[in-house]
Structure formats: structure tokens, C-alpha cells
Amino acid sequence: MKILHAAAEVFPLIKTGGLADVLGALPQALTEAGADVRLVLPGFPAILQGVENQKLVREIGAMFGAGKVALRLGRFPGSGIPVYVVDAPYLYRRPGNPYLAADGSEWADNAQRFALLGWVAAHLSAGELDEDWCPDVLHTHDWHAALACAYVAMHPVKSVTTVFTVHNLAYQGLFDEDDYHQLGLPSRLKTPVGLEFHGRTSFMKAGLTYADRVTTVSPTYAAEMATPVFGCGLEGLVRARGAAVSGILNGVDSAIWNPANDTEIAVGYSPAQPKGKQRCKAALQAALGLQADAKAPLFGIVSRLTSQKGLDLVLDALPTLLAEGAQLAVQGSGTPELEAAFVSAAAAHTGRVAVRLGYDEAFAHRMMAGCDVIMVPSRFEPCGLTQLYALRYGAVPLVRRVGGLADTVVDATEEALRHDTATGFMFGPATATALAGAITHATNTYAQPAMWHQLMQRGMAQHFSWGDAAKQYLSLYEAAMRDSASARQA
Ligand code: ADP
Ligand code: GLC
């Protein structure tokens, strides 16, 4: 089976969040499962530099105000997976964040930038850009690539099966009505049953409406997307797609996240030899200027600092955390308000609270290795990868019971502890009181070393594998292809 993945991020070349981790791992897992997989990516500077051995496939005329566009085929570094690079200098050769200008505002031409990605993905899938390769399945990720599903649906000969994965329903790719006319789509789609969303043009709707299958990254979030609380105004559309919507959990790339051979951390350790974790904790405390105290439970956060992640609750619950004798380490970047609030919390509690602003991949590994607890108190969380990495590193996750967090962590209730199935701590309502209750539960458990050891061991034994996810995607692709074939015959 031939599969083309279209996305805007891929680890390690360009990453703003978990989407990149997924694109860095899933194509390889699908390849290992026997599929013929390629990627199509926008030619951001990091992609142009990182993709090896690029050869011109086709010059495409001036599109979306891009001037000349060149489509090249190269190889992903390491895995060697073939990658189509859409080189549109005028649209993509900009430094920094793929979506935002240096001042934090969205690039004014994002509609054209990501329409081009979708257009190229759709026309590659129609066999019109590379006569040597054409996919059976086009798998698009998030709003950035979603418009491909509309271009495929509008193409006179629809042969490719489309899958759209929602990694985050809150980012929808909404543009002014005027932008619609630049997309090269028929005006009949400019209605609420097409791409219109409250007078604007929604790229997300292109995926949700026109993909043959819609997936998201956990079964619980798949159900949540159909509700007003989590549906971001699109719950009706999600419900209307019925059984075409499903959830497949993300995995952990164990070539990158494995404490036994992680070169970023102070000393390696494993479930059989967990002692090294203590040294990683001491190293982290020293690096962050926290008191060198092996007995103080060290709570950590590695996160985008946005309202999604519920970190304002941590600030409100901080008095409880400190009263319990714990320490807090935060690594993140995001809204100026949250950054400032964490910085002032650290200033007020030197030696007990430490904050590192910014994005630092290597330090994220040291956080996982050094912390006793990793908190993910999200308001919503499609899957969440940090709690999966935390489990692997024996940092017990403390999470809100929502989305993929609910699907991947087992709360340390008395019963779960008795049956040795517990892997972390959970709370329900998105309130500081509920979070504080879970923090107290964690510190009480930490004070009982045998029980803590059991929790850590059970967590480290969890296996969220990309191999399993790839198998599920492959059967979904097969089912979707069968349906497309029978629809064509009918
Ligand atoms: P999201 O994609 O919503 O941000 P995920 O949990 O799926 O959440 O993925 C977050 C990814 O980004 C993880 O790989 C995590 O380690 C990484 N990450 C988040 N913030 C930082 C940071 N400040 N420095 C380094 N890595 C970070
Ligand atoms: C999104 C979600 C996160 C998920 C990631 C990868 O960024 O916020 O929950 O893990 O995508 O699928």
C-alpha cells in the first residue's frame, strides 16, 4: 500500500509540538510494517536544509502568489523515507516558527501558504506531479494540510482515499472570507455545509467534511470532539460524520525516548536498574538551582504554556505543593502572562521552584529523567506525549482525566494499587482544588517508598508503541480504500 503523509512539522527538522513527534515516527513505523510511505512537506528553511539528496521532480507554475514553485524529492535524514519538498521561496523561506511571525502574529499569507501544501498533496495524489509514484492513501494532518481533502474531493477523477487526523481541534485555520477566492475551489463550497464557518473560511472543515476517514489521536478525544465542551463549534459536523471518526493513540519513539541509552541524561537507568534516576534527579536539581534534596518530591512540567495545558491551575495549587515539601521545575514557553507568572513564582520561592523559559529538546529529556512526577493538568488533550515519555522515564504522571490522558494513565486508587495496575494520579474538575488533591495524593504516596517503586515500575512497563498504532492505521486505510472502491463502483 502506498501512503503519502502531508504535514507542516516533522521531528527532528521542525517542531512546535507533538505533531512533529508523530510525523517523525509514524511514517517509519508504517514503513517497517511493509507500507510504501512518503511525506510531502513545505520547504521551510529547516526542511530545505535537512532533507537529503533532493532532486527536482517538477517545476510548478506560479501558484497562490508564490511565484515559481519547485517540487523536489529527497530522503529523510536517518530513515531514508522519501520526502517531497514544496520549494516556494516566497511563501516558505522564512526563519523561525512555521505559523507565526517573530512578533507572535500569524503570517498574513497563511491561507496561501497552507493552501499550496494541500494543493500539491492533492495533485501528487492524482498522479499529476510525479509520474513515477502515486499514493493509494493520502493522510493529512491538522488544518495545515486539511485543504488537500477538499482539492481531492473536487478533482474530476477521485482515485486516492483520504484520511484526516485532528491533532488539535482548537487550531482550525480560519481565514477571512476574501481569502476564499484565492484557494481555487468552486464557490459552491463557500457555504456552511462546505468550508464556511461563521462567515470565515475554515481549513479544518475541509478535513472534517471531505476526508474519507477522520481520525484523532485518542479514543476519548474522538468521543469528546462530538460534544459542545470540546468540539470548538464543530461538534455537529463531527457527529454528522458518525462512524467515519475514530481515535488511534500515539506511541513513543523508543529510539529517542529510552532512559537506558539516552545520551542527554546524567546517567542511564532502566526498570531492572532504576537507581540512576536518583542521580538524574540530583543533576537536575543542581542544573536548576533547586535545593539538593533527594527526599523532596520533584514535580515537573514540560509544556507549551497555553491555556489548553491548564498550568494556571498549577500556579493556584502551588501553596499546597510547597506545603507538602515538594519542589517544582518548569520548562516551557508560551503566553507572556503564564511565562511571567512562573518566573515570579520562581523568584518568590528560590530553591523550591525553578523555571526555564524556552524550547530545549535536550533539556526535556533531563526533566523526564530527573523529575519524580510530571504534571499534565490540561483542560483538553487530544493525546499528549509528555505523559507517555514520563511513564517511560519513571516520572509518575499526574494528569487531568481528559482526552488521551484518560486513555493512557491509570489512577492510583486503592483498588488499582492493590491490583498493581496504577501508573499515575488523576483529577477530574479543572480546578485548583481538585489538582491540589491529586498533588497531596502524590506526595502521600511518595512518602511510602515501596508503593512509589511499584507505581514507577508499572509505569515504566507500559508499552505505547508506534508499531501498534501503525497496525491500526493500516487496517483503517484498508477499510477506507474498500469503501472508496465500492463507492466508485456504485
Ligand atoms: P502538544 O503537541 O499539545 O504541545 P504533546 O504532549 O503532544 O503536546 O507534545 C509536546 C511535545 O513538545 C513533546 O515532545 C514535549 O517534550 C515537547 N515540548 C513541549 N514544550 C517543550 C519545551 N519547552 N522544550 C522542549 N520540548 C518541549
Ligand atoms: C496536538 C495535541 C496533543 C497531541 C499532539 C500529537 O498538539 O495537543 O495532545 O499529543 O498533537 O498528536
XYZ file of C-alpha atoms and ligand atoms in Angstrom:
529
model
C 0.000 0.000 0.000
C 1.311 3.443 -0.945
C 0.728 6.210 1.598
C 1.509 9.916 1.365
C 1.605 11.934 4.619
C 1.102 15.690 4.316
C 2.033 17.855 7.307
C 3.737 21.062 8.381
C 6.088 19.700 11.063
C 8.385 16.738 11.462
C 10.862 15.877 14.208
C 13.811 16.496 14.264
C 13.735 19.063 11.452
C 10.957 21.387 12.561
C 8.845 21.076 15.714
C 6.456 23.217 17.700
C 4.733 20.342 19.499
C 3.655 16.709 19.476
C 2.556 16.848 15.820
C 6.225 16.818 14.821
C 6.918 13.798 17.035
C 4.086 11.909 15.311
C 5.384 12.718 11.814
C 8.890 11.785 12.910
C 7.755 8.315 13.972
C 4.554 7.126 12.278
C 5.856 7.081 8.660
C 8.772 4.937 9.777
C 6.524 2.562 11.732
C 4.277 2.203 8.661
C 7.346 1.540 6.512
C 8.505 -1.140 8.949
C 5.033 -2.682 8.713
C 5.573 -3.079 4.955
C 3.918 0.056 3.518
C 5.467 2.267 0.820
C 5.428 5.642 2.590
C 6.346 9.159 1.503
C 5.952 12.607 3.015
C 5.131 15.961 1.472
C 6.358 18.989 3.443
C 6.520 22.751 2.919
C 10.011 23.963 2.032
C 10.721 25.806 5.275
C 14.439 26.557 5.699
C 14.949 23.636 8.127
C 13.278 21.230 5.686
C 15.270 22.521 2.702
C 18.463 22.078 4.696
C 17.596 18.786 6.404
C 16.108 16.647 3.611
C 18.985 14.901 1.872
C 19.732 14.328 -1.760
C 16.937 16.465 -3.228
C 16.235 16.140 -6.950
C 13.840 18.201 -8.995
C 10.621 16.343 -9.827
C 8.688 19.164 -11.412
C 8.519 22.922 -11.795
C 5.038 24.101 -10.919
C 3.819 27.431 -12.316
C 3.062 30.459 -10.157
C 0.529 29.325 -7.561
C -1.144 31.114 -4.646
C 1.009 34.167 -5.205
C 4.090 32.053 -4.623
C 5.959 32.871 -7.774
C 7.770 29.805 -9.050
C 7.291 26.577 -7.083
C 9.636 23.618 -7.437
C 8.738 20.140 -6.243
C 11.767 18.121 -5.212
C 12.130 14.557 -3.977
C 14.742 13.769 -1.342
C 15.301 11.462 1.610
C 14.553 11.983 5.279
C 17.801 12.012 7.268
C 18.304 8.732 9.125
C 15.250 6.785 7.978
C 15.768 7.479 4.265
C 11.997 7.819 3.783
C 11.281 9.671 0.512
C 10.149 13.255 1.057
C 8.606 15.670 -1.441
C 9.692 19.205 -0.615
C 7.488 22.032 -1.875
C 10.025 24.758 -2.501
C 8.144 28.041 -2.728
C 10.718 30.611 -1.607
C 8.313 33.499 -1.434
C 5.922 31.623 0.872
C 8.137 29.335 2.918
C 11.703 30.599 3.152
C 11.247 32.489 6.395
C 13.107 31.949 9.614
C 11.541 30.777 12.875
C 8.113 29.395 13.640
C 6.232 27.789 10.718
C 2.972 29.578 11.513
C 3.910 32.796 13.293
C 6.000 35.862 12.606
C 8.607 36.973 15.158
C 6.060 39.230 16.907
C 3.772 36.230 17.563
C 1.131 37.185 14.987
C 0.119 34.712 12.285
C 1.804 35.188 8.906
C -0.636 37.285 6.889
C -0.497 34.875 3.940
C -1.075 31.642 5.877
C -4.136 30.844 3.746
C -1.992 30.781 0.596
C 0.946 29.084 2.340
C -1.083 26.123 3.523
C -3.406 26.009 0.525
C -0.283 25.370 -1.533
C 0.713 22.449 0.689
C -2.775 20.950 0.323
C -2.893 21.596 -3.415
C 0.446 19.867 -4.015
C -0.546 16.902 -1.825
C -3.829 16.518 -3.723
C -2.248 16.774 -7.166
C 0.573 14.378 -6.246
C -2.208 12.016 -5.194
C -3.898 12.428 -8.559
C -0.677 11.311 -10.232
C -0.221 14.699 -11.887
C 3.074 15.834 -10.395
C 5.219 12.708 -10.233
C 4.623 10.150 -12.950
C 6.684 7.550 -11.038
C 4.697 7.412 -7.804
C 1.123 7.972 -6.747
C -0.369 7.032 -3.366
C -3.379 4.843 -2.577
C -3.953 6.824 0.618
C -3.349 10.498 1.286
C -3.049 11.043 5.059
C -3.273 14.727 6.028
C -2.529 16.152 9.466
C -4.194 19.124 11.162
C -5.589 22.211 9.442
C -2.256 22.929 7.757
C -2.724 20.069 5.308
C -6.514 19.707 5.508
C -7.365 21.637 2.348
C -5.913 18.708 0.373
C -9.086 16.758 1.214
C -11.259 19.405 -0.481
C -8.983 19.548 -3.558
C -9.165 15.749 -3.842
C -12.946 15.759 -3.442
C -13.286 18.438 -6.143
C -10.926 16.708 -8.546
C -12.749 15.271 -11.573
C -11.101 11.869 -11.089
C -11.018 10.923 -7.440
C -8.890 7.854 -7.009
C -6.985 8.419 -3.774
C -8.510 7.618 -0.382
C -8.138 10.461 2.106
C -7.591 10.319 5.851
C -7.520 13.433 8.007
C -6.077 13.363 11.514
C -7.088 16.013 14.024
C -4.208 16.605 16.407
C -5.908 19.603 17.948
C -9.425 20.820 17.140
C -8.751 24.198 18.742
C -6.416 25.310 15.943
C -8.701 25.487 12.924
C -7.039 27.581 10.244
C -9.707 30.289 9.994
C -9.312 32.958 7.321
C -11.151 35.987 6.020
C -13.920 35.439 3.552
C -11.860 37.281 0.929
C -9.127 34.661 1.124
C -11.572 32.058 -0.193
C -11.277 33.369 -3.738
C -7.578 32.637 -3.806
C -7.970 28.961 -2.972
C -9.032 27.783 -6.418
C -12.115 25.996 -5.084
C -15.648 26.224 -6.519
C -17.871 28.861 -4.947
C -20.432 26.222 -4.007
C -18.095 25.177 -1.158
C -18.317 28.681 0.259
C -21.338 27.760 2.384
C -21.819 26.394 5.898
C -22.080 22.829 4.542
C -18.748 23.417 2.805
C -15.854 25.394 4.250
C -17.654 28.379 5.721
C -17.538 28.738 9.491
C -19.365 31.773 10.890
C -18.540 33.909 7.877
C -14.940 32.752 7.652
C -13.150 30.055 5.679
C -12.148 27.042 7.755
C -9.347 24.739 6.597
C -10.208 22.351 9.434
C -13.666 21.891 7.922
C -12.089 20.752 4.653
C -10.589 17.789 6.509
C -13.600 17.072 8.682
C -16.056 17.260 5.773
C -14.221 15.815 2.782
C -11.797 13.203 4.149
C -12.985 9.626 3.703
C -11.974 8.939 7.301
C -11.322 11.327 10.177
C -9.121 10.196 12.999
C -7.783 11.779 16.105
C -5.056 10.727 18.476
C -7.014 9.028 21.246
C -10.375 7.227 21.508
C -11.567 9.521 24.325
C -10.807 12.698 22.328
C -12.651 11.162 19.350
C -15.764 10.998 21.557
C -15.090 14.411 23.143
C -14.849 16.152 19.753
C -18.552 15.363 19.269
C -19.532 17.356 22.384
C -20.084 21.111 22.821
C -17.452 21.317 25.570
C -14.608 20.048 23.374
C -15.985 20.420 19.837
C -14.960 24.086 19.377
C -18.171 24.702 17.426
C -17.510 21.773 15.095
C -19.202 19.110 17.237
C -22.236 18.958 14.922
C -20.028 18.215 11.931
C -18.052 15.623 13.897
C -21.304 13.938 14.948
C -22.561 14.014 11.369
C -19.500 12.027 10.223
C -20.596 9.251 12.623
C -18.553 6.073 12.347
C -16.092 7.710 9.933
C -14.488 9.318 13.025
C -12.238 7.256 15.290
C -9.271 7.551 17.638
C -5.870 5.871 17.452
C -3.410 6.501 20.280
C 0.014 7.919 19.564
C 3.095 5.950 20.552
C 6.561 6.582 21.953
C 9.576 6.566 19.658
C 11.866 4.408 21.756
C 14.881 5.233 19.609
C 14.596 8.738 21.070
C 12.882 8.272 24.423
C 14.590 5.466 26.322
C 16.296 6.142 29.683
C 18.562 3.109 29.252
C 20.521 4.661 26.381
C 19.607 8.344 26.468
C 22.802 10.342 25.927
C 21.162 13.604 27.087
C 20.724 12.465 30.711
C 23.222 12.313 33.584
C 23.190 8.529 33.847
C 21.183 5.792 32.141
C 18.727 3.624 34.040
C 16.074 1.001 33.363
C 13.242 -0.816 35.156
C 15.725 -3.525 36.197
C 18.303 -0.967 37.353
C 16.360 2.132 38.340
C 18.999 3.591 40.709
C 20.409 6.017 38.097
C 17.199 8.036 38.316
C 18.299 9.378 41.722
C 21.476 10.739 40.143
C 19.476 12.285 37.314
C 17.306 13.980 39.946
C 20.351 15.373 41.775
C 21.796 16.601 38.460
C 18.522 18.309 37.555
C 18.229 19.979 40.972
C 21.779 21.281 40.580
C 21.195 22.474 36.999
C 18.071 24.378 38.029
C 19.367 25.806 41.305
C 16.906 23.768 43.349
C 17.866 22.612 46.850
C 19.818 19.359 46.683
C 17.235 17.254 48.470
C 16.760 13.633 47.441
C 13.712 13.310 49.690
C 11.705 16.268 48.361
C 9.338 15.014 45.651
C 10.282 16.867 42.466
C 7.276 17.807 40.328
C 7.954 18.832 36.724
C 6.240 20.426 33.742
C 7.477 20.302 30.137
C 4.925 22.122 28.079
C 3.706 24.828 25.811
C 2.468 27.449 28.257
C -1.046 27.967 26.874
C -4.496 27.858 28.399
C -5.017 24.362 26.873
C -2.447 22.957 29.261
C -4.194 24.111 32.473
C -0.991 25.453 34.008
C -2.755 28.380 35.691
C -4.188 25.665 37.955
C -0.641 24.732 38.954
C 0.069 28.330 39.949
C -3.092 28.329 42.073
C -2.240 24.972 43.651
C 1.384 25.947 44.294
C 0.837 26.705 48.027
C -0.307 23.082 48.528
C 2.654 21.716 46.580
C 5.080 23.746 48.682
C 3.291 22.939 51.949
C 3.736 19.246 51.105
C 7.505 19.799 50.981
C 7.718 19.281 47.221
C 9.710 21.166 44.565
C 8.554 22.386 41.156
C 10.563 22.548 37.927
C 9.010 24.112 34.831
C 10.314 24.064 31.295
C 8.150 25.811 28.748
C 7.376 28.691 26.521
C 4.117 30.344 25.605
C 1.894 33.242 26.553
C 3.664 36.212 28.177
C 1.216 36.105 31.139
C 1.981 32.473 32.038
C 5.712 32.911 31.452
C 5.747 35.941 33.771
C 3.652 34.189 36.428
C 6.000 31.201 36.582
C 9.067 33.445 36.613
C 7.708 35.382 39.588
C 6.742 32.137 41.388
C 10.364 31.011 40.983
C 11.655 34.355 42.269
C 9.381 34.117 45.305
C 10.484 30.553 46.148
C 14.160 30.337 45.284
C 15.481 26.826 45.682
C 11.972 25.336 45.686
C 10.571 26.471 42.325
C 12.644 26.789 39.142
C 11.617 27.895 35.675
C 13.373 27.559 32.376
C 11.711 29.502 29.605
C 12.220 28.474 26.004
C 12.245 25.372 23.892
C 15.059 22.920 24.569
C 14.746 19.380 23.320
C 17.782 18.020 25.207
C 16.661 19.568 28.475
C 13.215 17.977 28.086
C 14.964 14.598 28.379
C 16.755 15.721 31.552
C 13.429 16.839 33.003
C 11.819 13.445 32.333
C 14.808 11.663 33.850
C 15.163 13.926 36.892
C 11.563 14.538 37.963
C 9.588 12.249 40.275
C 6.265 13.473 38.888
C 5.359 15.078 35.550
C 2.164 17.134 35.643
C -0.169 17.473 32.651
C -3.276 19.196 34.053
C -4.727 20.015 30.614
C -8.188 21.465 30.021
C -8.244 19.301 26.902
C -5.620 16.973 25.480
C -6.103 15.105 22.191
C -3.391 12.600 23.140
C -0.452 14.124 24.963
C 3.027 12.751 24.536
C 4.726 14.136 27.634
C 2.844 11.774 29.952
C 3.899 8.862 27.727
C 7.548 9.940 27.881
C 7.188 10.457 31.647
C 5.893 6.897 32.110
C 8.894 5.580 30.199
C 11.274 7.574 32.424
C 9.718 6.542 35.731
C 8.402 10.081 36.295
C 4.917 9.316 37.556
C 2.333 11.296 35.556
C -0.215 13.465 37.345
C -2.897 14.328 34.809
C -6.406 15.571 34.362
C -8.935 12.878 33.405
C -9.459 14.087 29.844
C -8.684 13.044 26.247
C -5.611 10.928 25.694
C -4.518 11.475 29.298
C -7.542 9.454 30.450
C -6.659 6.717 27.949
C -3.003 6.325 28.923
C -2.758 6.788 32.707
C -4.311 4.573 35.401
C -5.135 6.485 38.586
C -3.560 5.187 41.802
C -6.812 4.316 43.518
C -6.618 1.809 46.362
C -8.022 -0.848 44.096
C -5.614 -0.122 41.217
C -2.689 -0.182 43.630
C -3.897 -3.486 45.080
C -4.091 -4.991 41.602
C -0.800 -3.342 40.594
C -2.350 -1.594 37.591
C -1.845 2.010 38.776
C 0.562 4.183 36.798
C -0.183 7.761 37.926
C -2.529 10.269 39.532
C -5.669 11.839 38.115
C -8.101 14.571 38.950
C -11.462 15.440 37.414
C -12.710 19.020 37.549
C -10.406 21.679 36.070
C -9.999 23.425 39.426
C -7.010 24.208 41.608
C -8.719 22.365 44.491
C -9.000 19.145 42.503
C -5.402 19.475 41.317
C -4.220 20.172 44.870
C -5.994 16.979 45.993
C -4.053 14.970 43.405
C -0.786 16.666 44.434
C -1.403 15.644 48.052
C -2.253 12.126 46.919
C 1.057 12.009 45.033
C 3.167 13.325 47.930
C 1.496 10.907 50.375
C 2.275 8.039 48.046
C 5.834 9.282 47.527
C 6.301 9.043 51.296
C 5.745 5.271 51.004
C 8.801 4.128 49.024
C 7.591 0.591 48.308
C 4.342 1.851 46.866
C 6.135 4.543 44.855
C 8.538 1.971 43.469
C 5.597 -0.178 42.390
C 3.938 2.785 40.614
C 7.139 3.689 38.805
C 7.761 0.110 37.737
C 4.219 -0.361 36.443
C 4.532 2.896 34.510
C 7.888 2.012 33.002
C 6.464 -1.325 31.871
C 3.752 0.378 29.775
C 4.205 -0.068 26.079
C 2.720 2.617 23.849
C 4.259 1.545 20.584
C 4.203 3.132 17.149
C 4.165 -0.418 15.774
C 0.716 -0.974 17.322
C -0.509 2.410 16.084
C 0.795 1.659 12.563
C -1.162 -1.631 12.507
C -4.338 0.217 13.429
C -3.762 2.881 10.769
C -3.116 0.195 8.157
C -6.400 -1.546 8.864
C -8.195 1.796 8.828
C -6.584 2.626 5.440
C -7.653 -0.781 4.072
C -11.231 -0.371 5.249
C -11.391 3.167 3.840
C -9.968 2.018 0.492
C -12.566 -0.768 0.286
C -15.327 1.767 0.940
C -13.938 4.179 -1.681
C -13.743 1.352 -4.225
C -17.336 0.292 -3.649
C -18.499 3.916 -3.776
C -16.779 4.288 -7.164
C -18.474 1.128 -8.469
C -21.909 2.186 -7.241
P 1.343 19.492 22.325
O 1.613 18.926 20.978
O -0.072 19.842 22.548
O 2.267 20.585 22.695
P 2.288 16.893 23.311
O 2.364 16.387 24.704
O 1.647 16.013 22.320
O 1.594 18.320 23.398
O 3.734 17.156 22.723
C 4.585 18.108 23.242
C 5.975 17.836 22.707
O 6.717 19.031 22.796
C 6.731 16.813 23.500
O 7.693 16.198 22.656
C 7.424 17.668 24.568
O 8.558 17.055 25.096
C 7.783 18.865 23.737
N 7.919 20.128 24.467
C 6.939 20.952 24.917
N 7.459 22.062 25.469
C 8.796 21.947 25.360
C 9.898 22.779 25.707
N 9.725 23.953 26.293
N 11.144 22.339 25.427
C 11.333 21.141 24.820
N 10.345 20.326 24.463
C 9.085 20.715 24.717
C -1.503 18.053 19.476
C -2.179 17.770 20.803
C -1.503 16.704 21.618
C -1.056 15.528 20.747
C -0.217 16.026 19.594
C 0.258 14.902 18.685
O -0.533 19.035 19.553
O -2.332 18.945 21.581
O -2.386 16.245 22.627
O -0.327 14.603 21.522
O -0.969 16.903 18.819
O -0.792 14.122 18.175
